[in-house]
């Protein structure tokens, strides 16, 4: 492989490795909803030059971590794969990746913070609406929807914190790598 080809592949490979590492961290013990889900999507959207890769890599990384969680946790987690909630989470990942396109070429602490908060809010709104719409836990009324959102508030704080922490690690870590590795400075991916 020539030097030019290795420079081109260094960025996407590094991005993918960071995303997969973050996604697989879901296997480690953590508070409920403290996860990298939205951060990996925003990060992929911000840095992969090819939109197809920006969408595919976070989705594949989360799917890989879901498979590992299924193997570790067994039956209850496997049932998750057959639920509407599963599809809704993956839709949120795709939407947050598209949201991350807005960070392209404009990554900065304030923007990453704002987009991370927006991604966490998007996830909260859509997944709690999904629990209400597709589940039997809440009546399919306006008060039922409100109850679903209220019940989700304790999890939302962890979702926001997880998104902020993982965004800081991914975006900050990649910027530090770019300063150390010339192959990553020339292009994003």
GROMACS .gro file of C-alpha atoms in nm:
model
  189
    1UNK     CA    1   0.000   0.000   0.000
    2UNK     CA    2   0.141   0.338  -0.091
    3UNK     CA    3   0.170   0.631   0.148
    4UNK     CA    4  -0.121   0.826  -0.008
    5UNK     CA    5  -0.358   0.530   0.032
    6UNK     CA    6  -0.253   0.480   0.393
    7UNK     CA    7  -0.321   0.849   0.465
    8UNK     CA    8  -0.670   0.821   0.318
    9UNK     CA    9  -0.759   0.510   0.515
   10UNK     CA   10  -0.613   0.625   0.848
   11UNK     CA   11  -0.898   0.866   0.922
   12UNK     CA   12  -1.195   0.635   0.853
   13UNK     CA   13  -1.030   0.343   1.030
   14UNK     CA   14  -0.953   0.555   1.337
   15UNK     CA   15  -1.309   0.691   1.342
   16UNK     CA   16  -1.455   0.342   1.315
   17UNK     CA   17  -1.232   0.207   1.592
   18UNK     CA   18  -1.327   0.492   1.825
   19UNK     CA   19  -1.697   0.440   1.751
   20UNK     CA   20  -1.682   0.062   1.803
   21UNK     CA   21  -1.484   0.102   2.127
   22UNK     CA   22  -1.739   0.350   2.261
   23UNK     CA   23  -2.032   0.130   2.156
   24UNK     CA   24  -1.881  -0.179   2.316
   25UNK     CA   25  -1.835   0.013   2.643
   26UNK     CA   26  -2.209  -0.046   2.690
   27UNK     CA   27  -2.114  -0.391   2.819
   28UNK     CA   28  -1.943  -0.235   3.120
   29UNK     CA   29  -2.156  -0.164   3.429
   30UNK     CA   30  -2.319   0.179   3.407
   31UNK     CA   31  -2.623   0.369   3.531
   32UNK     CA   32  -2.943   0.321   3.325
   33UNK     CA   33  -2.928   0.515   2.995
   34UNK     CA   34  -2.569   0.632   3.053
   35UNK     CA   35  -2.454   0.530   2.709
   36UNK     CA   36  -2.265   0.640   2.399
   37UNK     CA   37  -2.565   0.598   2.165
   38UNK     CA   38  -2.614   0.961   2.065
   39UNK     CA   39  -2.247   1.055   2.091
   40UNK     CA   40  -2.131   0.790   1.842
   41UNK     CA   41  -2.401   0.899   1.598
   42UNK     CA   42  -2.308   1.269   1.622
   43UNK     CA   43  -1.938   1.185   1.598
   44UNK     CA   44  -1.986   0.969   1.289
   45UNK     CA   45  -2.200   1.236   1.127
   46UNK     CA   46  -1.946   1.506   1.201
   47UNK     CA   47  -1.634   1.330   1.074
   48UNK     CA   48  -1.706   1.068   0.808
   49UNK     CA   49  -1.683   1.240   0.470
   50UNK     CA   50  -1.904   0.977   0.311
   51UNK     CA   51  -2.255   1.001   0.446
   52UNK     CA   52  -2.311   0.630   0.390
   53UNK     CA   53  -2.022   0.547   0.622
   54UNK     CA   54  -2.139   0.812   0.868
   55UNK     CA   55  -2.471   0.629   0.897
   56UNK     CA   56  -2.347   0.270   0.866
   57UNK     CA   57  -2.060   0.269   1.115
   58UNK     CA   58  -2.255   0.394   1.423
   59UNK     CA   59  -2.548   0.163   1.336
   60UNK     CA   60  -2.318  -0.137   1.293
   61UNK     CA   61  -2.126  -0.053   1.611
   62UNK     CA   62  -2.446  -0.030   1.813
   63UNK     CA   63  -2.574  -0.353   1.657
   64UNK     CA   64  -2.247  -0.527   1.750
   65UNK     CA   65  -2.278  -0.402   2.108
   66UNK     CA   66  -2.644  -0.513   2.116
   67UNK     CA   67  -2.536  -0.862   2.007
   68UNK     CA   68  -2.274  -0.874   2.283
   69UNK     CA   69  -2.531  -0.751   2.536
   70UNK     CA   70  -2.771  -1.019   2.413
   71UNK     CA   71  -2.507  -1.288   2.465
   72UNK     CA   72  -2.421  -1.154   2.810
   73UNK     CA   73  -2.777  -1.088   2.933
   74UNK     CA   74  -2.964  -1.366   2.756
   75UNK     CA   75  -3.338  -1.397   2.703
   76UNK     CA   76  -3.466  -1.062   2.822
   77UNK     CA   77  -3.227  -0.879   2.593
   78UNK     CA   78  -3.303  -1.100   2.293
   79UNK     CA   79  -3.670  -1.004   2.324
   80UNK     CA   80  -3.560  -0.643   2.279
   81UNK     CA   81  -3.460  -0.726   1.919
   82UNK     CA   82  -3.821  -0.814   1.838
   83UNK     CA   83  -3.966  -0.494   1.979
   84UNK     CA   84  -4.063  -0.165   1.819
   85UNK     CA   85  -3.833   0.003   2.072
   86UNK     CA   86  -3.534  -0.157   1.902
   87UNK     CA   87  -3.624  -0.002   1.567
   88UNK     CA   88  -3.695   0.332   1.730
   89UNK     CA   89  -3.352   0.342   1.896
   90UNK     CA   90  -3.189   0.271   1.561
   91UNK     CA   91  -3.401   0.541   1.397
   92UNK     CA   92  -3.274   0.782   1.666
   93UNK     CA   93  -2.916   0.681   1.586
   94UNK     CA   94  -2.974   0.753   1.217
   95UNK     CA   95  -3.143   1.087   1.293
   96UNK     CA   96  -2.864   1.190   1.528
   97UNK     CA   97  -2.608   1.101   1.264
   98UNK     CA   98  -2.788   1.335   1.024
   99UNK     CA   99  -2.790   1.595   1.302
  100UNK     CA  100  -2.413   1.545   1.329
  101UNK     CA  101  -2.375   1.650   0.964
  102UNK     CA  102  -2.432   2.002   1.097
  103UNK     CA  103  -2.102   1.976   1.286
  104UNK     CA  104  -1.896   1.904   0.974
  105UNK     CA  105  -1.607   2.146   0.959
  106UNK     CA  106  -1.746   2.335   1.259
  107UNK     CA  107  -1.649   2.116   1.554
  108UNK     CA  108  -1.594   2.322   1.866
  109UNK     CA  109  -1.673   2.272   2.233
  110UNK     CA  110  -1.984   2.492   2.233
  111UNK     CA  111  -2.127   2.335   1.918
  112UNK     CA  112  -2.057   1.979   2.037
  113UNK     CA  113  -2.228   2.064   2.367
  114UNK     CA  114  -2.535   2.206   2.190
  115UNK     CA  115  -2.561   1.917   1.944
  116UNK     CA  116  -2.513   1.663   2.225
  117UNK     CA  117  -2.796   1.817   2.423
  118UNK     CA  118  -3.015   1.824   2.111
  119UNK     CA  119  -2.933   1.458   2.040
  120UNK     CA  120  -3.015   1.352   2.395
  121UNK     CA  121  -3.343   1.545   2.380
  122UNK     CA  122  -3.430   1.390   2.044
  123UNK     CA  123  -3.367   1.043   2.189
  124UNK     CA  124  -3.578   1.118   2.497
  125UNK     CA  125  -3.872   1.258   2.300
  126UNK     CA  126  -3.881   0.981   2.039
  127UNK     CA  127  -3.817   0.678   2.259
  128UNK     CA  128  -4.063   0.781   2.529
  129UNK     CA  129  -4.325   0.853   2.263
  130UNK     CA  130  -4.249   0.507   2.127
  131UNK     CA  131  -4.300   0.342   2.465
  132UNK     CA  132  -4.636   0.515   2.484
  133UNK     CA  133  -4.741   0.448   2.122
  134UNK     CA  134  -4.628   0.086   2.089
  135UNK     CA  135  -4.653  -0.040   2.445
  136UNK     CA  136  -4.927  -0.127   2.687
  137UNK     CA  137  -4.781   0.042   2.993
  138UNK     CA  138  -4.954   0.377   2.933
  139UNK     CA  139  -5.304   0.454   2.802
  140UNK     CA  140  -5.305   0.590   2.448
  141UNK     CA  141  -5.424   0.932   2.556
  142UNK     CA  142  -5.258   1.269   2.603
  143UNK     CA  143  -5.233   1.202   2.977
  144UNK     CA  144  -5.075   0.863   2.900
  145UNK     CA  145  -4.813   1.031   2.682
  146UNK     CA  146  -4.744   1.285   2.954
  147UNK     CA  147  -4.708   1.001   3.206
  148UNK     CA  148  -4.457   0.828   2.975
  149UNK     CA  149  -4.247   1.144   2.957
  150UNK     CA  150  -4.264   1.201   3.333
  151UNK     CA  151  -4.159   0.840   3.398
  152UNK     CA  152  -3.863   0.890   3.164
  153UNK     CA  153  -3.723   1.197   3.341
  154UNK     CA  154  -3.499   1.002   3.586
  155UNK     CA  155  -3.344   0.819   3.290
  156UNK     CA  156  -3.307   1.141   3.090
  157UNK     CA  157  -3.052   1.285   3.332
  158UNK     CA  158  -2.829   0.981   3.274
  159UNK     CA  159  -2.885   0.997   2.899
  160UNK     CA  160  -2.774   1.361   2.890
  161UNK     CA  161  -2.473   1.291   3.110
  162UNK     CA  162  -2.374   0.984   2.905
  163UNK     CA  163  -2.407   1.174   2.580
  164UNK     CA  164  -2.198   1.462   2.714
  165UNK     CA  165  -1.926   1.237   2.856
  166UNK     CA  166  -1.899   1.021   2.546
  167UNK     CA  167  -1.910   1.325   2.317
  168UNK     CA  168  -1.624   1.480   2.514
  169UNK     CA  169  -1.426   1.156   2.493
  170UNK     CA  170  -1.490   1.098   2.122
  171UNK     CA  171  -1.462   1.453   1.989
  172UNK     CA  172  -1.189   1.557   2.233
  173UNK     CA  173  -0.998   1.232   2.193
  174UNK     CA  174  -1.008   1.252   1.815
  175UNK     CA  175  -0.886   1.612   1.819
  176UNK     CA  176  -0.596   1.508   2.044
  177UNK     CA  177  -0.514   1.223   1.806
  178UNK     CA  178  -0.526   1.462   1.510
  179UNK     CA  179  -0.268   1.683   1.682
  180UNK     CA  180  -0.035   1.386   1.736
  181UNK     CA  181  -0.082   1.200   1.407
  182UNK     CA  182  -0.013   1.391   1.087
  183UNK     CA  183  -0.214   1.137   0.882
  184UNK     CA  184  -0.530   1.247   1.067
  185UNK     CA  185  -0.459   1.622   1.039
  186UNK     CA  186  -0.480   1.643   0.663
  187UNK     CA  187  -0.836   1.524   0.632
  188UNK     CA  188  -1.122   1.409   0.845
  189UNK     CA  189  -1.245   1.100   0.659
   0.00000   0.00000   0.00000
